[in-house]
CSV table of C-alpha atoms and ligand atoms in Angstrom, one decimal:
chain,number,residue,atom,x,y,z
A,1,MET,CA,0.0,0.0,0.0
A,2,LYS,CA,1.2,3.5,-0.9
A,3,LYS,CA,1.7,5.5,2.3
A,4,ILE,CA,0.6,9.0,2.3
A,5,LYS,CA,3.2,11.7,2.5
A,6,LYS,CA,1.2,15.0,2.2
A,7,ILE,CA,-2.4,15.6,3.3
A,8,ILE,CA,-5.0,18.5,3.8
A,9,ILE,CA,-6.6,18.3,7.1
A,10,GLY,CA,-10.4,19.0,6.4
A,11,THR,CA,-11.3,21.2,9.3
A,12,ASN,CA,-11.5,25.0,10.0
A,13,ASN,CA,-11.6,24.1,13.8
A,14,GLU,CA,-8.5,25.0,15.2
A,15,GLY,CA,-8.8,22.8,18.2
A,16,LYS,CA,-9.5,19.8,15.9
A,17,TYR,CA,-6.8,20.8,13.4
A,18,ARG,CA,-4.2,20.7,16.3
A,19,GLU,CA,-5.5,17.2,17.7
A,20,ILE,CA,-5.5,15.6,14.3
A,21,CYS,CA,-1.9,17.0,13.4
A,22,ASP,CA,-0.8,15.4,16.7
A,23,LEU,CA,-2.2,12.2,15.8
A,24,LEU,CA,-0.4,12.2,12.3
A,25,PRO,CA,3.3,11.2,11.9
A,26,SER,CA,5.6,14.3,12.0
A,27,ASN,CA,7.2,13.6,8.7
A,28,ILE,CA,3.9,14.1,6.8
A,29,LYS,CA,3.3,17.4,5.1
A,30,LYS,CA,0.3,18.9,6.5
A,31,TYR,CA,-2.2,21.7,5.1
A,32,SER,CA,-5.1,23.5,6.3
A,33,PRO,CA,-8.1,24.7,4.4
A,34,LYS,CA,-7.1,28.2,5.7
A,35,GLN,CA,-3.8,28.3,3.7
A,36,PHE,CA,-5.8,27.8,0.6
A,37,GLY,CA,-8.6,30.3,1.8
A,38,ILE,CA,-11.2,27.8,1.7
A,39,SER,CA,-14.2,27.9,4.0
A,40,SER,CA,-16.2,24.7,5.0
A,41,PRO,CA,-19.0,23.2,3.2
A,42,GLU,CA,-22.3,22.9,4.5
A,43,GLU,CA,-22.9,19.6,6.8
A,44,THR,CA,-26.2,18.5,5.4
A,45,GLY,CA,-25.6,14.8,6.3
A,46,LYS,CA,-27.8,13.1,9.0
A,47,SER,CA,-24.8,11.0,10.4
A,48,PHE,CA,-21.2,11.6,11.4
A,49,LYS,CA,-19.9,9.5,8.6
A,50,LYS,CA,-22.0,11.2,6.0
A,51,ASN,CA,-20.7,14.8,7.1
A,52,ALA,CA,-17.1,13.6,7.4
A,53,PHE,CA,-17.5,12.3,3.9
A,54,ILE,CA,-18.8,15.5,2.6
A,55,LYS,CA,-15.9,17.5,4.2
A,56,ALA,CA,-13.2,15.1,2.9
A,57,ALA,CA,-14.6,15.1,-0.6
A,58,TYR,CA,-15.0,18.8,-0.7
A,59,PHE,CA,-11.6,19.8,0.3
A,60,SER,CA,-10.0,17.1,-1.7
A,61,LYS,CA,-11.7,18.2,-5.1
A,62,LYS,CA,-10.9,22.0,-4.2
A,63,THR,CA,-7.1,21.2,-3.7
A,64,ASN,CA,-6.6,18.0,-5.6
A,65,LEU,CA,-4.8,16.7,-2.5
A,66,ILE,CA,-5.6,13.8,-0.3
A,67,CYS,CA,-8.1,15.0,2.5
A,68,LEU,CA,-8.5,13.6,6.0
A,69,SER,CA,-11.4,15.0,7.7
A,70,ASP,CA,-13.5,14.3,10.8
A,71,ASP,CA,-17.0,14.8,12.0
A,72,SER,CA,-17.4,14.5,15.8
A,73,GLY,CA,-19.6,15.4,18.6
A,74,ILE,CA,-21.1,14.5,21.9
A,75,ALA,CA,-24.1,12.5,22.4
A,76,ILE,CA,-26.0,12.7,25.6
A,77,ASP,CA,-28.1,9.6,26.8
A,78,LEU,CA,-30.8,11.8,28.6
A,79,LEU,CA,-31.1,14.0,25.7
A,80,LYS,CA,-31.6,11.0,23.4
A,81,GLY,CA,-28.4,11.6,21.6
A,82,GLU,CA,-28.4,15.2,21.4
A,83,PRO,CA,-26.5,17.5,20.5
A,84,GLY,CA,-24.8,14.7,18.3
A,85,ILE,CA,-24.2,15.7,14.9
A,86,TYR,CA,-25.3,19.2,15.8
A,87,SER,CA,-22.6,19.7,18.6
A,88,SER,CA,-20.8,22.3,16.7
A,89,ARG,CA,-23.9,24.1,15.7
A,90,TRP,CA,-25.4,24.3,19.4
A,91,SER,CA,-22.5,26.8,20.0
A,92,GLY,CA,-23.9,29.3,17.6
A,93,GLU,CA,-22.3,31.3,14.8
A,94,LYS,CA,-19.7,32.6,17.2
A,95,ASN,CA,-18.5,29.1,18.5
A,96,ASN,CA,-19.7,30.0,22.0
A,97,PHE,CA,-19.1,26.8,23.9
A,98,ASN,CA,-20.1,28.5,27.1
A,99,LEU,CA,-23.4,29.0,25.5
A,100,ALA,CA,-23.7,25.3,24.2
A,101,ILE,CA,-22.8,23.9,27.7
A,102,LYS,CA,-25.2,26.1,29.3
A,103,LYS,CA,-27.9,24.6,26.8
A,104,ILE,CA,-26.9,21.2,28.0
A,105,TYR,CA,-27.2,21.7,31.6
A,106,LYS,CA,-30.5,23.4,31.3
A,107,LYS,CA,-32.1,20.8,28.9
A,108,MET,CA,-30.8,18.1,31.2
A,109,LYS,CA,-32.0,19.8,34.4
A,110,ASN,CA,-35.6,20.4,32.8
A,111,LEU,CA,-35.8,16.6,32.0
A,112,LYS,CA,-35.0,15.2,35.2
A,113,LYS,CA,-34.4,16.8,38.6
A,114,ASP,CA,-31.8,14.1,39.4
A,115,TRP,CA,-30.0,14.4,36.0
A,116,LYS,CA,-26.6,13.9,37.8
A,117,LYS,CA,-27.5,10.2,38.2
A,118,ASN,CA,-28.8,10.1,34.5
A,119,ASN,CA,-25.6,11.6,33.1
A,120,ALA,CA,-24.2,9.1,30.7
A,121,ALA,CA,-22.7,10.4,27.4
A,122,LYS,CA,-20.1,9.7,24.9
A,123,PHE,CA,-17.8,11.4,22.2
A,124,ILE,CA,-18.0,10.1,18.6
A,125,CYS,CA,-15.7,10.5,15.8
A,126,CYS,CA,-15.8,9.5,12.3
A,127,MET,CA,-12.7,10.1,10.0
A,128,VAL,CA,-12.6,9.9,6.3
A,129,LEU,CA,-9.9,9.7,4.0
A,130,PHE,CA,-10.8,10.9,0.4
A,131,TRP,CA,-8.2,10.6,-2.6
A,132,PRO,CA,-8.6,13.1,-5.7
A,133,ASN,CA,-9.4,9.9,-7.8
A,134,GLY,CA,-12.5,9.5,-5.6
A,135,LYS,CA,-11.5,6.5,-3.5
A,136,SER,CA,-12.4,6.9,0.3
A,137,TYR,CA,-11.8,5.0,3.5
A,138,ALA,CA,-13.8,5.8,6.9
A,139,GLY,CA,-13.1,4.8,10.6
A,140,GLN,CA,-15.0,5.6,13.7
A,141,GLY,CA,-14.2,5.8,17.3
A,142,ILE,CA,-16.2,6.2,20.4
A,143,ILE,CA,-15.6,7.0,24.2
A,144,LYS,CA,-18.0,6.6,26.8
A,145,GLY,CA,-18.2,8.6,29.9
A,146,LYS,CA,-20.3,10.9,31.8
A,147,ILE,CA,-21.4,14.7,31.9
A,148,SER,CA,-19.7,16.4,35.0
A,149,ASN,CA,-21.7,18.1,37.6
A,150,LYS,CA,-20.0,21.3,36.6
A,151,LYS,CA,-17.4,22.9,33.9
A,152,LYS,CA,-13.9,22.0,34.9
A,153,GLY,CA,-10.7,22.6,33.3
A,154,LYS,CA,-9.2,24.8,30.6
A,155,ASN,CA,-7.4,22.4,28.3
A,156,GLY,CA,-8.8,21.2,25.1
A,157,PHE,CA,-11.9,22.7,23.2
A,158,GLY,CA,-15.5,22.5,22.8
A,159,TYR,CA,-17.3,20.3,25.2
A,160,ASP,CA,-14.1,19.0,27.0
A,161,PRO,CA,-14.7,20.8,30.3
A,162,ILE,CA,-17.9,18.9,31.1
A,163,PHE,CA,-16.9,15.3,29.7
A,164,ILE,CA,-15.4,12.8,32.1
A,165,PRO,CA,-14.3,9.6,30.3
A,166,GLU,CA,-15.1,6.2,32.0
A,167,GLY,CA,-12.5,5.1,34.4
A,168,TYR,CA,-11.2,8.5,35.2
A,169,LYS,CA,-12.1,11.3,37.7
A,170,GLU,CA,-11.3,14.4,35.6
A,171,THR,CA,-12.8,16.0,32.7
A,172,PHE,CA,-11.1,16.1,29.4
A,173,GLY,CA,-10.5,19.7,30.1
A,174,GLU,CA,-8.7,18.9,33.2
A,175,MET,CA,-6.6,16.2,31.7
A,176,LYS,CA,-3.1,16.7,30.0
A,177,PRO,CA,-3.5,17.0,26.4
A,178,LYS,CA,-1.3,13.8,25.7
A,179,LEU,CA,-3.5,11.6,27.9
A,180,LYS,CA,-6.6,12.9,26.3
A,181,MET,CA,-5.1,12.1,22.9
A,182,SER,CA,-4.2,8.6,23.9
A,183,ILE,CA,-7.6,7.4,24.9
A,184,ASP,CA,-10.2,9.7,23.2
A,185,HIS,CA,-12.7,9.0,20.1
A,186,ARG,CA,-10.3,10.9,17.7
A,187,SER,CA,-7.4,8.6,18.4
A,188,LYS,CA,-9.7,5.5,18.3
A,189,ALA,CA,-10.9,6.4,14.8
A,190,PHE,CA,-7.4,7.3,13.8
A,191,PHE,CA,-6.2,3.9,14.7
A,192,LYS,CA,-8.6,2.4,12.1
A,193,ILE,CA,-7.1,4.5,9.3
A,194,LYS,CA,-3.5,4.6,10.5
A,195,LYS,CA,-2.4,2.0,8.0
A,196,TYR,CA,-2.5,4.6,5.4
A,197,PHE,CA,0.2,6.7,7.1
A,198,LEU,CA,2.4,4.3,9.2
B,1,LIG,P1,-17.8,19.2,13.4
B,1,LIG,O1,-17.3,17.8,13.6
B,1,LIG,O2,-16.8,20.1,12.9
B,1,LIG,O3,-19.3,19.1,13.1
B,1,LIG,O4,-17.8,19.8,15.0
B,1,LIG,C1,-17.7,18.8,16.0
B,1,LIG,C2,-18.1,19.6,17.3
B,1,LIG,O5,-18.1,18.6,18.3
B,1,LIG,C3,-16.9,20.5,17.9
B,1,LIG,O6,-17.1,21.7,17.4
B,1,LIG,C4,-17.0,20.2,19.3
B,1,LIG,O7,-17.8,21.0,19.8
B,1,LIG,C5,-17.4,18.9,19.5
B,1,LIG,N1,-16.3,18.1,19.7
B,1,LIG,C6,-15.9,17.0,18.8
B,1,LIG,N2,-14.8,16.4,19.4
B,1,LIG,C7,-14.6,17.0,20.5
B,1,LIG,C8,-13.5,17.0,21.6
B,1,LIG,O8,-12.6,16.1,21.5
B,1,LIG,N3,-13.4,17.7,22.5
B,1,LIG,C9,-14.7,18.7,22.8
B,1,LIG,N4,-15.6,18.7,21.8
B,1,LIG,C10,-15.4,18.0,20.8
């Protein structure tokens, strides 16, 4: 199999871009949509896989490079899987995650007074590789955990300050980035596609 030597990472989300770069081997040439002045396509799919595919195909076709994209989000059991594929959109146009997190706590509280006992959640990530010739390959990763009673920690991005992974006491926001990266949904998805790089 021909190993990938250069790639565009199909995201305009800085937190995600950084984490995907850290997962990839250092000797691979990495490009971002920003370097080409390309904004993200509309995510019209109804699943993580479909939306990851839309982004990977879009950025690959625009640049004629192989593209790796990820679609990810947090799914809360009590909220029947919400915000799920809408995780980014819940933060509004200004990517205000304080707002999105407030919305989560409000919805959980409104549904159940003892929501703290019904706090199961998971992060899901689907990664898609898309080649300019139309070939594609997908891998998905999930990490189970729970919603923290309150927001904690300044590391990471998005919903990291409210998610405690199974088997740990601290939120992703409190965790050292290296530890998060070794256990999270993104690294699990990457594990399934890494044969194209290593
Ligand atoms: P999208 O895949 O670009 O639609 O956005 C996914 C959204 O899910 C991000 O904007 C974050 O809000 C959230 N998300 C995905 N992965 C993580 C993570 O590792 N930590 C925190 N939030 C995440």
